[in-house]
mmCIF file of C-alpha atoms in Angstrom:
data_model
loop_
_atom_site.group_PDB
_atom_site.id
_atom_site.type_symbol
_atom_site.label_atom_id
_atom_site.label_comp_id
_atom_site.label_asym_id
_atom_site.label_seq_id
_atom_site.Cartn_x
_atom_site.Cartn_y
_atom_site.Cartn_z
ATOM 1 C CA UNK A 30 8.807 6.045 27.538
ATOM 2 C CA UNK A 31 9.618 8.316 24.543
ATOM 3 C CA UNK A 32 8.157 7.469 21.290
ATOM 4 C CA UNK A 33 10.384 8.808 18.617
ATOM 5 C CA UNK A 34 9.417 7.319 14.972
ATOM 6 C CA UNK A 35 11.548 7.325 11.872
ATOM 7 C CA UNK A 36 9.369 6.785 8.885
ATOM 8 C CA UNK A 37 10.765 5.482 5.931
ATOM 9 C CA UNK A 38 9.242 6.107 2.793
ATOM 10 C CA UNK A 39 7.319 8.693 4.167
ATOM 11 C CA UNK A 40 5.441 10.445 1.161
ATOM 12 C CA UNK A 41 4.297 6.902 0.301
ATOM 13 C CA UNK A 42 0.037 5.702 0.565
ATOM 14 C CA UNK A 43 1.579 4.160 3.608
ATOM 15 C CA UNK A 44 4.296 6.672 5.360
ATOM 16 C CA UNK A 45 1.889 10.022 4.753
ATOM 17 C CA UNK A 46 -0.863 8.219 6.749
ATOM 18 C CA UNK A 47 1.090 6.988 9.210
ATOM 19 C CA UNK A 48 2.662 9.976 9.503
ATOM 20 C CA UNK A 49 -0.584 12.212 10.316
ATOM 21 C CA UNK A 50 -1.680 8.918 12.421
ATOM 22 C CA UNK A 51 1.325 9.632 14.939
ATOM 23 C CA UNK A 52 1.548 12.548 14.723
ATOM 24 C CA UNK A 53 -2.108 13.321 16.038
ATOM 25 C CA UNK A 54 -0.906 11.270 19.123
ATOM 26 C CA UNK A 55 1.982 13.075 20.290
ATOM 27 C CA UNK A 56 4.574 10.954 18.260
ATOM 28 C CA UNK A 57 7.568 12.769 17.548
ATOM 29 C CA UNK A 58 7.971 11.480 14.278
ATOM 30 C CA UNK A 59 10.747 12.256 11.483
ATOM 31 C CA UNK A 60 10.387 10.684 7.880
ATOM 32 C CA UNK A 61 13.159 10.196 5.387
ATOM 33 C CA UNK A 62 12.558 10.412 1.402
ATOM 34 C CA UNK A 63 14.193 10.814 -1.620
ATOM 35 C CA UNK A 64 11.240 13.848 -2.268
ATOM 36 C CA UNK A 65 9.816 16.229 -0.832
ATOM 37 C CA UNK A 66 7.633 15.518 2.465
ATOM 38 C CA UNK A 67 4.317 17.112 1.072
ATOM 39 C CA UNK A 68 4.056 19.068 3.893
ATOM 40 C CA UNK A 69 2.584 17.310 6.655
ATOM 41 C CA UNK A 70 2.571 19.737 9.653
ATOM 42 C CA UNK A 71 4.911 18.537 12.186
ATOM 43 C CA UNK A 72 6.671 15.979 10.343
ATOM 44 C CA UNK A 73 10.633 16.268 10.425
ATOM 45 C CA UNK A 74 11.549 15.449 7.086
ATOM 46 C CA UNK A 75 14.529 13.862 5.960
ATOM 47 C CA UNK A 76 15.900 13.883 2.402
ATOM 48 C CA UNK A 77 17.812 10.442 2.088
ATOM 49 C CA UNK A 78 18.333 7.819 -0.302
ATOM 50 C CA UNK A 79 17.740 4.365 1.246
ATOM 51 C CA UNK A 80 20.314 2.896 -1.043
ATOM 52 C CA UNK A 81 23.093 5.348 -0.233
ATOM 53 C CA UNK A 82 24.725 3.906 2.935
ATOM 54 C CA UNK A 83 26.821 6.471 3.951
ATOM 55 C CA UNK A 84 24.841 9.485 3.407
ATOM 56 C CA UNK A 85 21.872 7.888 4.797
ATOM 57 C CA UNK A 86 24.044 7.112 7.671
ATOM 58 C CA UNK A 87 25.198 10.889 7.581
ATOM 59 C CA UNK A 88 21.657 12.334 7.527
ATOM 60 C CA UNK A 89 19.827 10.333 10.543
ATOM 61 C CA UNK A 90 23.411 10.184 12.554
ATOM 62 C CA UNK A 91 21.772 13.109 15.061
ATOM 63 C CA UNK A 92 18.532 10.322 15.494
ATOM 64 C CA UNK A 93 17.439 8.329 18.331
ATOM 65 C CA UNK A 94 14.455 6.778 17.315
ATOM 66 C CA UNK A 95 12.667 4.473 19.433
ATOM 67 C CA UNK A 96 10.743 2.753 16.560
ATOM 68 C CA UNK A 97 11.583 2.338 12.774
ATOM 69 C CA UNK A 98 8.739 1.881 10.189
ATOM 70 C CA UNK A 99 9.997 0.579 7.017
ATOM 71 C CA UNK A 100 6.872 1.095 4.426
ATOM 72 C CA UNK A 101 8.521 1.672 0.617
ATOM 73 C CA UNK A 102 10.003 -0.110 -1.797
ATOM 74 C CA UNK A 103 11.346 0.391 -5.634
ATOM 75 C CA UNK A 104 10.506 -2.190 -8.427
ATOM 76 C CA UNK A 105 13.192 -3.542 -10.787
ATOM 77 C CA UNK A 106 13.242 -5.302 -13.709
ATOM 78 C CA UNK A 107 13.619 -8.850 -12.621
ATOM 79 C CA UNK A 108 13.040 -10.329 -9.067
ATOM 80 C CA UNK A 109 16.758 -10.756 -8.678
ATOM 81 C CA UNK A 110 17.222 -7.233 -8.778
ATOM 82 C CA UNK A 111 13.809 -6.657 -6.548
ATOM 83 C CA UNK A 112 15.348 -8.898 -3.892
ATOM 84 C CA UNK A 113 18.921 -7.325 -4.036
ATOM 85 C CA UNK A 114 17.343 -3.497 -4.033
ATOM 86 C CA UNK A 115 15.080 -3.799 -1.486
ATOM 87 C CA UNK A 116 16.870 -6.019 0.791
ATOM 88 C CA UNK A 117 19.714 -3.455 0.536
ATOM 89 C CA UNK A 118 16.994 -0.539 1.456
ATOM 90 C CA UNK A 119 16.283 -2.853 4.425
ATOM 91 C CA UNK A 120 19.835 -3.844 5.723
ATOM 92 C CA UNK A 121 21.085 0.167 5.241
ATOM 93 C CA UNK A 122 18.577 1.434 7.275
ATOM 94 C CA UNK A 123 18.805 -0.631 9.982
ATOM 95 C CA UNK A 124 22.686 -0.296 10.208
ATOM 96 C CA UNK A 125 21.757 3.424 10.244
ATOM 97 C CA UNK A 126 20.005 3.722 13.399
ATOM 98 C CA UNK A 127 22.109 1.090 14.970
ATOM 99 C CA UNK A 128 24.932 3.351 16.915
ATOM 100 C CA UNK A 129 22.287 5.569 18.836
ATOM 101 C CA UNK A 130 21.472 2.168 20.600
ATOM 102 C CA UNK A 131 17.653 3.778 20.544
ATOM 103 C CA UNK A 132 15.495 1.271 18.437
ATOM 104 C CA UNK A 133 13.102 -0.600 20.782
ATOM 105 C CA UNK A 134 10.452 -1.700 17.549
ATOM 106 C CA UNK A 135 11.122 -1.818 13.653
ATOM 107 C CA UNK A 136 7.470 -2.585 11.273
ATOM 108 C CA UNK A 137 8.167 -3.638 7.838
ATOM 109 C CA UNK A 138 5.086 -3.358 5.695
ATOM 110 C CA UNK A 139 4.984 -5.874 3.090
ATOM 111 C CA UNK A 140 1.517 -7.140 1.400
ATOM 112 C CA UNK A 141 0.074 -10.777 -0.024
ATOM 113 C CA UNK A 142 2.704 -10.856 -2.378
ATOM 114 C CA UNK A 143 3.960 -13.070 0.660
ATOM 115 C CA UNK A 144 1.490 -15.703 -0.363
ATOM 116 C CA UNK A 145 0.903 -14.875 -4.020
ATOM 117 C CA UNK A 146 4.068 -14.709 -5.556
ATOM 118 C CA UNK A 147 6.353 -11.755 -7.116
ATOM 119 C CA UNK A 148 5.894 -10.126 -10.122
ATOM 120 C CA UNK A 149 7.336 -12.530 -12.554
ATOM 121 C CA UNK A 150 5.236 -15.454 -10.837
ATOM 122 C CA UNK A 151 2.535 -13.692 -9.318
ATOM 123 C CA UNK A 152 -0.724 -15.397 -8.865
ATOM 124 C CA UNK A 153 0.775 -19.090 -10.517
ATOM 125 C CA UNK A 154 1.756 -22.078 -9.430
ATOM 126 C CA UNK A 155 0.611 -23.891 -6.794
ATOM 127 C CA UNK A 156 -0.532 -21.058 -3.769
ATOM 128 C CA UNK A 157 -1.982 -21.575 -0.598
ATOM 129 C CA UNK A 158 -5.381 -21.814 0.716
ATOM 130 C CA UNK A 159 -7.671 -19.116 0.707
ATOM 131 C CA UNK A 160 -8.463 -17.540 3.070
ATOM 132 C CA UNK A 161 -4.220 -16.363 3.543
ATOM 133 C CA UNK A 162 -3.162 -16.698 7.247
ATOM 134 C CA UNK A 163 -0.027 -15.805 8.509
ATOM 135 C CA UNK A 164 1.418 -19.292 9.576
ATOM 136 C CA UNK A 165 1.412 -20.795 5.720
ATOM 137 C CA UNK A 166 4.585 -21.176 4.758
ATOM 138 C CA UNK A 167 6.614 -19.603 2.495
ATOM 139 C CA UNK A 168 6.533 -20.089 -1.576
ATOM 140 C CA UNK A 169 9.432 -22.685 -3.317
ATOM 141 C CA UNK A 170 10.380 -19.467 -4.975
ATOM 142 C CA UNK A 171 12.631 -16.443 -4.328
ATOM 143 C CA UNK A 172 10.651 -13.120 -3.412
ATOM 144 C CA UNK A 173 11.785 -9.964 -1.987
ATOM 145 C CA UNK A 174 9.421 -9.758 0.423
ATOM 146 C CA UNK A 175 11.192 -12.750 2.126
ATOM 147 C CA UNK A 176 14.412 -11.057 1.681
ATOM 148 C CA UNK A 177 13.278 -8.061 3.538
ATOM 149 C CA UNK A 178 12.235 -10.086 6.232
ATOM 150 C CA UNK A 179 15.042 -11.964 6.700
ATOM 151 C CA UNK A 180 16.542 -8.655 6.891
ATOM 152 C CA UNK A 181 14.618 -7.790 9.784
ATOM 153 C CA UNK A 182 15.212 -11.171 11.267
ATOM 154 C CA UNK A 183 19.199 -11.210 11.254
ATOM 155 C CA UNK A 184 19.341 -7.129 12.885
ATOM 156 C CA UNK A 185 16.784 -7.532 15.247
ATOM 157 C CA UNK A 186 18.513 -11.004 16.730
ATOM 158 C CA UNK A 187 21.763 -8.930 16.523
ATOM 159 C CA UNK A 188 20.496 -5.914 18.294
ATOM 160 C CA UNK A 189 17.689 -7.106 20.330
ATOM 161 C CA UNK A 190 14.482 -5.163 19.231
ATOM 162 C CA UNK A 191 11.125 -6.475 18.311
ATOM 163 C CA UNK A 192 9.390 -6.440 15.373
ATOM 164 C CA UNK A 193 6.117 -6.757 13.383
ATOM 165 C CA UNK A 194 5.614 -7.499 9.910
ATOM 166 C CA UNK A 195 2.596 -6.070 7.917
ATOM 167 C CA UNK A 196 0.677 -7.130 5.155
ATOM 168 C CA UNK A 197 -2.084 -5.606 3.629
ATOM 169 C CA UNK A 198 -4.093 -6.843 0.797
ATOM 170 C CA UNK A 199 -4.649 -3.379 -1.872
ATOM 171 C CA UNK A 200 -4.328 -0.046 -0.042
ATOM 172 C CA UNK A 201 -7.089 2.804 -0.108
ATOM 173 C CA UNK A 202 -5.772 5.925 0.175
ATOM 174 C CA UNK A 203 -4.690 9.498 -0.359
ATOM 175 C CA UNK A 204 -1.340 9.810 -2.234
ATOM 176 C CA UNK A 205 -0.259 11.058 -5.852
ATOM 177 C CA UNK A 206 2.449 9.466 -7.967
ATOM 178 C CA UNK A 207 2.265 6.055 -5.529
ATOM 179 C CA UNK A 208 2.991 2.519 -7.461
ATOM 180 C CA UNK A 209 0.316 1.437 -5.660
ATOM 181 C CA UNK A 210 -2.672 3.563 -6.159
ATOM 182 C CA UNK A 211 -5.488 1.864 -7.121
ATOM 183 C CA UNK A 212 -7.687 4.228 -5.883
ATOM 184 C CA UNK A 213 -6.739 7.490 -7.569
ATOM 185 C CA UNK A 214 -5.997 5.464 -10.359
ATOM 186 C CA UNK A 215 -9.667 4.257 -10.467
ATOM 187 C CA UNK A 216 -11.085 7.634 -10.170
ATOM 188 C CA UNK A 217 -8.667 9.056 -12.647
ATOM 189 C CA UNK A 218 -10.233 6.399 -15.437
ATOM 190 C CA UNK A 219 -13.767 6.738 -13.992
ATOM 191 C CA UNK A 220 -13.567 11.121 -14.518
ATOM 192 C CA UNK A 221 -12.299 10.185 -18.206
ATOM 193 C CA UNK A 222 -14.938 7.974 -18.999
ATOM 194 C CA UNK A 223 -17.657 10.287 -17.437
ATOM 195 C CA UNK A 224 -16.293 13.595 -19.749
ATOM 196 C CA UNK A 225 -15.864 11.179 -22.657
ATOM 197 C CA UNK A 226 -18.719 9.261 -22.526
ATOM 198 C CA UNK A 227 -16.435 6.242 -22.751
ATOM 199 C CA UNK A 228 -17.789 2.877 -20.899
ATOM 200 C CA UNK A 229 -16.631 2.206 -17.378
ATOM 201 C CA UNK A 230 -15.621 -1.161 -18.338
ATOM 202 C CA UNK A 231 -14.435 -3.396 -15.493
ATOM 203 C CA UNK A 232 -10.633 -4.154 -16.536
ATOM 204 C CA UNK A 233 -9.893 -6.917 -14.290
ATOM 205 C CA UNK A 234 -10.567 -10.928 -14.710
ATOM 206 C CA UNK A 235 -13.898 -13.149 -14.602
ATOM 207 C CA UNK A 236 -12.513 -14.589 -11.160
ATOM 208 C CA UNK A 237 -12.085 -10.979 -9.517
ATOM 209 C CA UNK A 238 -15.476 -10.355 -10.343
ATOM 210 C CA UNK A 239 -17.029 -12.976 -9.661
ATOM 211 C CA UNK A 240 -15.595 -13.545 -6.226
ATOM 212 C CA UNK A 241 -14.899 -12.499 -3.050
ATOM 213 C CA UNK A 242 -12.282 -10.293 -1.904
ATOM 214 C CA UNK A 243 -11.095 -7.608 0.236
ATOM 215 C CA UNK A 244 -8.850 -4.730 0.841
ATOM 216 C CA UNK A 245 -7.184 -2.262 2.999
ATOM 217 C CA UNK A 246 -7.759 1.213 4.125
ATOM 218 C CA UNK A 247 -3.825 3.245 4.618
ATOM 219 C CA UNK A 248 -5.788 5.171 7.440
ATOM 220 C CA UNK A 249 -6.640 1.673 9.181
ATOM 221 C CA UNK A 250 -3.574 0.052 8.355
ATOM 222 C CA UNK A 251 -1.805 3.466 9.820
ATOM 223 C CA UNK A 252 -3.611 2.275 13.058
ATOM 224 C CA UNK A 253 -2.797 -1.123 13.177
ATOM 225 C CA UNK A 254 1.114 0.074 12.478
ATOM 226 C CA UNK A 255 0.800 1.949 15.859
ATOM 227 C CA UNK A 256 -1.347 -0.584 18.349
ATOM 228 C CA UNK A 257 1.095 -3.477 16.807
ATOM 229 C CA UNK A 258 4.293 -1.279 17.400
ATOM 230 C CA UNK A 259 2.849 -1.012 21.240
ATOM 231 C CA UNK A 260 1.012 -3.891 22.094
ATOM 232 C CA UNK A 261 3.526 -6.498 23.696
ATOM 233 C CA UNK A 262 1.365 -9.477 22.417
ATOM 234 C CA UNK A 263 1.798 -7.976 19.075
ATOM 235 C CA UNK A 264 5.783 -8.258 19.159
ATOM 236 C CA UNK A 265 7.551 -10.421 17.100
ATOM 237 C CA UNK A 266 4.536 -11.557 14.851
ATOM 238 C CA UNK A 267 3.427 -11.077 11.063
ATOM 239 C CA UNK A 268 -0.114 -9.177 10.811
ATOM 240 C CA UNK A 269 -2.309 -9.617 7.645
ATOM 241 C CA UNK A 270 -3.990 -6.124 7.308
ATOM 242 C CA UNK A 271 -7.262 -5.641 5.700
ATOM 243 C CA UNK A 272 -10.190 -3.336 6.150
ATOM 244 C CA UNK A 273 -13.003 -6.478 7.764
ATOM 245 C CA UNK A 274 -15.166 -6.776 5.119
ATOM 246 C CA UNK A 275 -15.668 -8.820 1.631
ATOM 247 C CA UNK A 276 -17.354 -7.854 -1.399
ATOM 248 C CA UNK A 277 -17.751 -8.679 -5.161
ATOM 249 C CA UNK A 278 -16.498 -6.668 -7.612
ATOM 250 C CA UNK A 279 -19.100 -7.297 -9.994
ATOM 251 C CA UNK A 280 -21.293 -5.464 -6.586
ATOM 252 C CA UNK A 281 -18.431 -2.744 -6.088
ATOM 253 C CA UNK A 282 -18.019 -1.135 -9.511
ATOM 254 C CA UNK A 283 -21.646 -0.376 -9.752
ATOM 255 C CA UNK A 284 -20.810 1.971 -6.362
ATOM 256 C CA UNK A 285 -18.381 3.109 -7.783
ATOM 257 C CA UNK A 286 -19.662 4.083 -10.936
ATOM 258 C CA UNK A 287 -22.748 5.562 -9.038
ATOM 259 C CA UNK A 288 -20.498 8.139 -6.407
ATOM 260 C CA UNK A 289 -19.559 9.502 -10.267
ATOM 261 C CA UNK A 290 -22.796 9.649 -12.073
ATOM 262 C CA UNK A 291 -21.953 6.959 -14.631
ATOM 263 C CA UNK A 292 -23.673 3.882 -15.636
ATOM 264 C CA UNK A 293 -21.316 0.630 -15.170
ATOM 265 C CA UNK A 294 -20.496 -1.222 -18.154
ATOM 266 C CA UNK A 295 -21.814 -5.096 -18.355
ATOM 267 C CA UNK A 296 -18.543 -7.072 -17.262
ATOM 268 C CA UNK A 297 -16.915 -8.154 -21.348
ATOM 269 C CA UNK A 298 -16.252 -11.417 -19.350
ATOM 270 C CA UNK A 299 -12.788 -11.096 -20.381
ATOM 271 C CA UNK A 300 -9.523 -8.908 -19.506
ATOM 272 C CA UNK A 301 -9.507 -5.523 -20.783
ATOM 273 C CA UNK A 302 -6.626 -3.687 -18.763
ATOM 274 C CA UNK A 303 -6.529 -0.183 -18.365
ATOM 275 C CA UNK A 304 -3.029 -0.134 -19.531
ATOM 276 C CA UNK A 305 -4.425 -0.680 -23.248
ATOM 277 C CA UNK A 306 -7.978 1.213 -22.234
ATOM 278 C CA UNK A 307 -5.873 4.670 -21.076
ATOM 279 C CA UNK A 308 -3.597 4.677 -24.360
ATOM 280 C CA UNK A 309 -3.849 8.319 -25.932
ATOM 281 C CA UNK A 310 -5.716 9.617 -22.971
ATOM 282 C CA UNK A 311 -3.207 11.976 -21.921
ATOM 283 C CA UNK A 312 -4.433 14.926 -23.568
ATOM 284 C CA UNK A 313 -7.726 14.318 -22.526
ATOM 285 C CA UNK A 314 -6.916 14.384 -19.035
ATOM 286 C CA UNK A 315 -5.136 17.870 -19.643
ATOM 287 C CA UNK A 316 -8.128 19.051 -21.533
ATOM 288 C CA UNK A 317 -10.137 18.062 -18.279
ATOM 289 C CA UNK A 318 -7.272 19.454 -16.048
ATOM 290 C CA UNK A 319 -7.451 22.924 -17.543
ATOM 291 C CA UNK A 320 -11.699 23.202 -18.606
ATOM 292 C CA UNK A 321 -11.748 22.001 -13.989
ATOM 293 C CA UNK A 322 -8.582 23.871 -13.213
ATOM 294 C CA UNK A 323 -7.006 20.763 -11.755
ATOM 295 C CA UNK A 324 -3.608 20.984 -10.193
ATOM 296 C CA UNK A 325 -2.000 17.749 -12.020
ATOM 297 C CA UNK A 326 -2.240 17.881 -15.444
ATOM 298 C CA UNK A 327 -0.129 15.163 -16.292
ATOM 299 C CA UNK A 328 -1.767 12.224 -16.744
ATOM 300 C CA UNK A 329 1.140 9.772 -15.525
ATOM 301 C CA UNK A 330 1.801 11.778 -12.396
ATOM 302 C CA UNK A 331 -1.604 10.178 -10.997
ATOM 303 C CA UNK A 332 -2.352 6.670 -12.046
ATOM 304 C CA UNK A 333 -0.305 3.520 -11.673
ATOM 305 C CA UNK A 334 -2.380 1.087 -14.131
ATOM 306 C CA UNK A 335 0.048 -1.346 -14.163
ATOM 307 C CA UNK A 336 -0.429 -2.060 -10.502
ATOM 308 C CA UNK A 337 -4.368 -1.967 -10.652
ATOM 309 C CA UNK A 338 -4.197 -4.158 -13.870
ATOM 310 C CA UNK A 339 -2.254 -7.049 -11.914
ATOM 311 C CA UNK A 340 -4.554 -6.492 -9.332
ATOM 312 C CA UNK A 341 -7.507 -7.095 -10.677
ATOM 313 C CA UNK A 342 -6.848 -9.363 -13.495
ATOM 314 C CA UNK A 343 -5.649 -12.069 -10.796
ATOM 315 C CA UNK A 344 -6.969 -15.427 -11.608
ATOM 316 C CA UNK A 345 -8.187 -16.705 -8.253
ATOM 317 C CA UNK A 346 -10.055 -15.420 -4.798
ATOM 318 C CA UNK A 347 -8.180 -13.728 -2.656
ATOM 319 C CA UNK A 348 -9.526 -12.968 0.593
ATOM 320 C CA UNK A 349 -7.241 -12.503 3.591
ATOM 321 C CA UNK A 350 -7.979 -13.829 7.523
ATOM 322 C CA UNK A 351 -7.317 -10.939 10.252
ATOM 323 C CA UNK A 352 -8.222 -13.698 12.960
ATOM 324 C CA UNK A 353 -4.826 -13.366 14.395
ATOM 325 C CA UNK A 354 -5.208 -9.603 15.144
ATOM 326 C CA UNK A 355 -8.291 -9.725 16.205
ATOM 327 C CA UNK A 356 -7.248 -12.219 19.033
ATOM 328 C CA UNK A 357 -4.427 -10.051 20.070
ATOM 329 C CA UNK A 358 -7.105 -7.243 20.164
ATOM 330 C CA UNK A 359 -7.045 -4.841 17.399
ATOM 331 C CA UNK A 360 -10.503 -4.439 16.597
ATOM 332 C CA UNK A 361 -10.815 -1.787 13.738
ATOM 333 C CA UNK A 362 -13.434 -2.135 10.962
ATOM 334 C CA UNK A 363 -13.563 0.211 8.024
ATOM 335 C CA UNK A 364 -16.383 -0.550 5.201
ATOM 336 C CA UNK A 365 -14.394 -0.686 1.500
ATOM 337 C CA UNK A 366 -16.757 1.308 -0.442
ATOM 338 C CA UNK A 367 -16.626 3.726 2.079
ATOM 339 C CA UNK A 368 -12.923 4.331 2.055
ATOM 340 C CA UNK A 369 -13.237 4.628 -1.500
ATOM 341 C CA UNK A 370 -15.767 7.333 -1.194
ATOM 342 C CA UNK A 371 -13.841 8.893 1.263
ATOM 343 C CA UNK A 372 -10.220 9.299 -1.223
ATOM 344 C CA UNK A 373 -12.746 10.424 -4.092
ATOM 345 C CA UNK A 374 -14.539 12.890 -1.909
ATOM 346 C CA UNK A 375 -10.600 14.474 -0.377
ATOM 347 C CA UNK A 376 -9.277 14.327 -4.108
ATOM 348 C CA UNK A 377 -12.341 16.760 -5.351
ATOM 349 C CA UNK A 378 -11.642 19.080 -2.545
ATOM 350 C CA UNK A 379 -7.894 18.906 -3.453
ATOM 351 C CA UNK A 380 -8.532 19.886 -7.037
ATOM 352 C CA UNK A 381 -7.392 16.805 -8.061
ATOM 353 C CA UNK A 382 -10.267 15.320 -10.091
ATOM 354 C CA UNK A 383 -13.412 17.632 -11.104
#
């Protein structure tokens, strides 16, 4: 059967590695964003706006995709307005691709959001049980991520197709201006502090570096997107996502300080976010930019420190059980450290960081 993928949000951490993850196995595959596609060879991409209904049903109308992968969302102010955004970005698209009667499989990728809470209450209040499986229930408290699914739930009972739902814990990956980066956005602060000679002070909380936790590659979860989306065991189940292994911080940011040539700083034992550590460092990164002739001078165009800063600064363990997929048999292992080596090794070669 034809495998014809529609991609949305695909110049996300997520889309652009699924995209090139399809695409390398004869996927047709078409991606729609509000930006340009980057220009992934092969890709058909499609300029659409998830929140305008009729010209997103006006740009995919000539579309008969046999799977949907929905992998963006946009941040608002307040969780009610997270919940009716994104919900919205969900519901559109799937009346979208409705008439062509061509959807066999729609993948929403979500994250542990699911079991830590939105923004406004994230990481409070009483949480599961760590490890996070996918059969805990659902928080007492609205979250968009619920919307979405529910989303999901209500067209796929109305149009009979299957779906998956993904979530990974932090995502490892190549992309540039991505909410979500903590990877670039890591490598952005560790360059500044290395031309500097500021300290590569850990930003994050006593807990995430004291205990274990674990993370996501985009390339692995890119695979796991594709055997769920084809695996018939897989169908109509939510996936936790992450890369196999566990580590420290307090063990990680030495390896990371050492693929730069910089000397950790000892841990303050208290939060120092990178928000507050990266004020006025704008034009030193386009001092670096221009002495390296890097091809993003602007300092904001690379790093999301917001994101990393509620990331790291969580107060509790988070570690996240794969047991489920690894029973339905997706097998894939990718070391952490390693998949950050691998982003800051493709970013050099891009010209992105000296």
């Amino acid at each position: 059967m034809s495998r014809i993928a529609l991609i949305a949000g695909v110049t996300g951490i997520v889309g652009i590695n699924l995209a090139q993850q399809l695409l390398s196995h004869g996927w047709e595959v078409h991606g729609l964003a509000r930006r340009s596609s980057n220009g992934i060879e092969g890709l058909n991409f499609i300029s659409a706006d998830l929140l305008d209904a009729a010209a997103l049903r006006s740009a995919i109308a000539h579309l008969k995709p046999s799977h949907v992968f929905i992998t963006t969302w946009l941040r608002q102010p307040t969780e009610a307005e997270n919940i009716r955004v994104n919900s919205s970005m969900v519901r559109n698209l799937l009346k979208a691709v409705a008439p062509a009667k061509s959807v066999r499989h729609v993948a929403l990728v979500t994250g542990l959001k699911h079991y830590l809470g939105p923004f406004e209450a994230y990481g409070k209040g009483k949480l599961p049980a760590t490890p996070f499986r996918e059969d805990q229930p659902r928080l007492d408290i609205e979250n968009f991520y619920y919307a979405q699914e529910d989303e999901l739930f209500a067209s796929a009972t109305h149009h009979q197709f299957s779906w998956t739902i993904h979530r990974p814990h932090t995502i490892i990956g190549y992309a540039l201006g991505n909410a979500m980066n903590m990877g670039v956005t890591l490598a952005v602060y560790a360059t500044i502090c290395r031309e500097t000679g500021r300290p590569f002070v850990f930003p994050g909380s006593s807990a995430q570096w004291n205990s274990l936790t674990d993370m996501t590659d985009a390339r692995l979860l890119a695979r796991h997107l594709e055997w769920a989306s084809t695996t018939p065991a897989a169908r109509h189940h939510a996936f936790n996502v992450v890369n196999g292994d566990v580590f420290r911080w307090s063990w990680m940011w030495s390896r990371l300080a050492a693929w730069f040539g910089i000397e950790p700083a000892p841990f303050p034992g208290q939060i120092t976010p990178l928000e507050q550590q990266l004020v006025g460092t704008e034009e030193i990164w386009r001092n670096i930019a221009k002495s390296h002739n890097l091809i993003e001078p602007d300092l904001n165009n690379l790093i999301s420190a917001w994101h990393t800063d509620a990331d790291l600064g969580r107060p509790i363990e988070v570690v996240t059980d794969m047991s489920k997929s690894r029973k339905f048999g997706f097998l894939d292992y990718q070391p952490t450290d390693e998949s950050f080596f691998t982003l800051f090794t493709r970013l050099r070669q891009q010209h992105i960081i000296p």
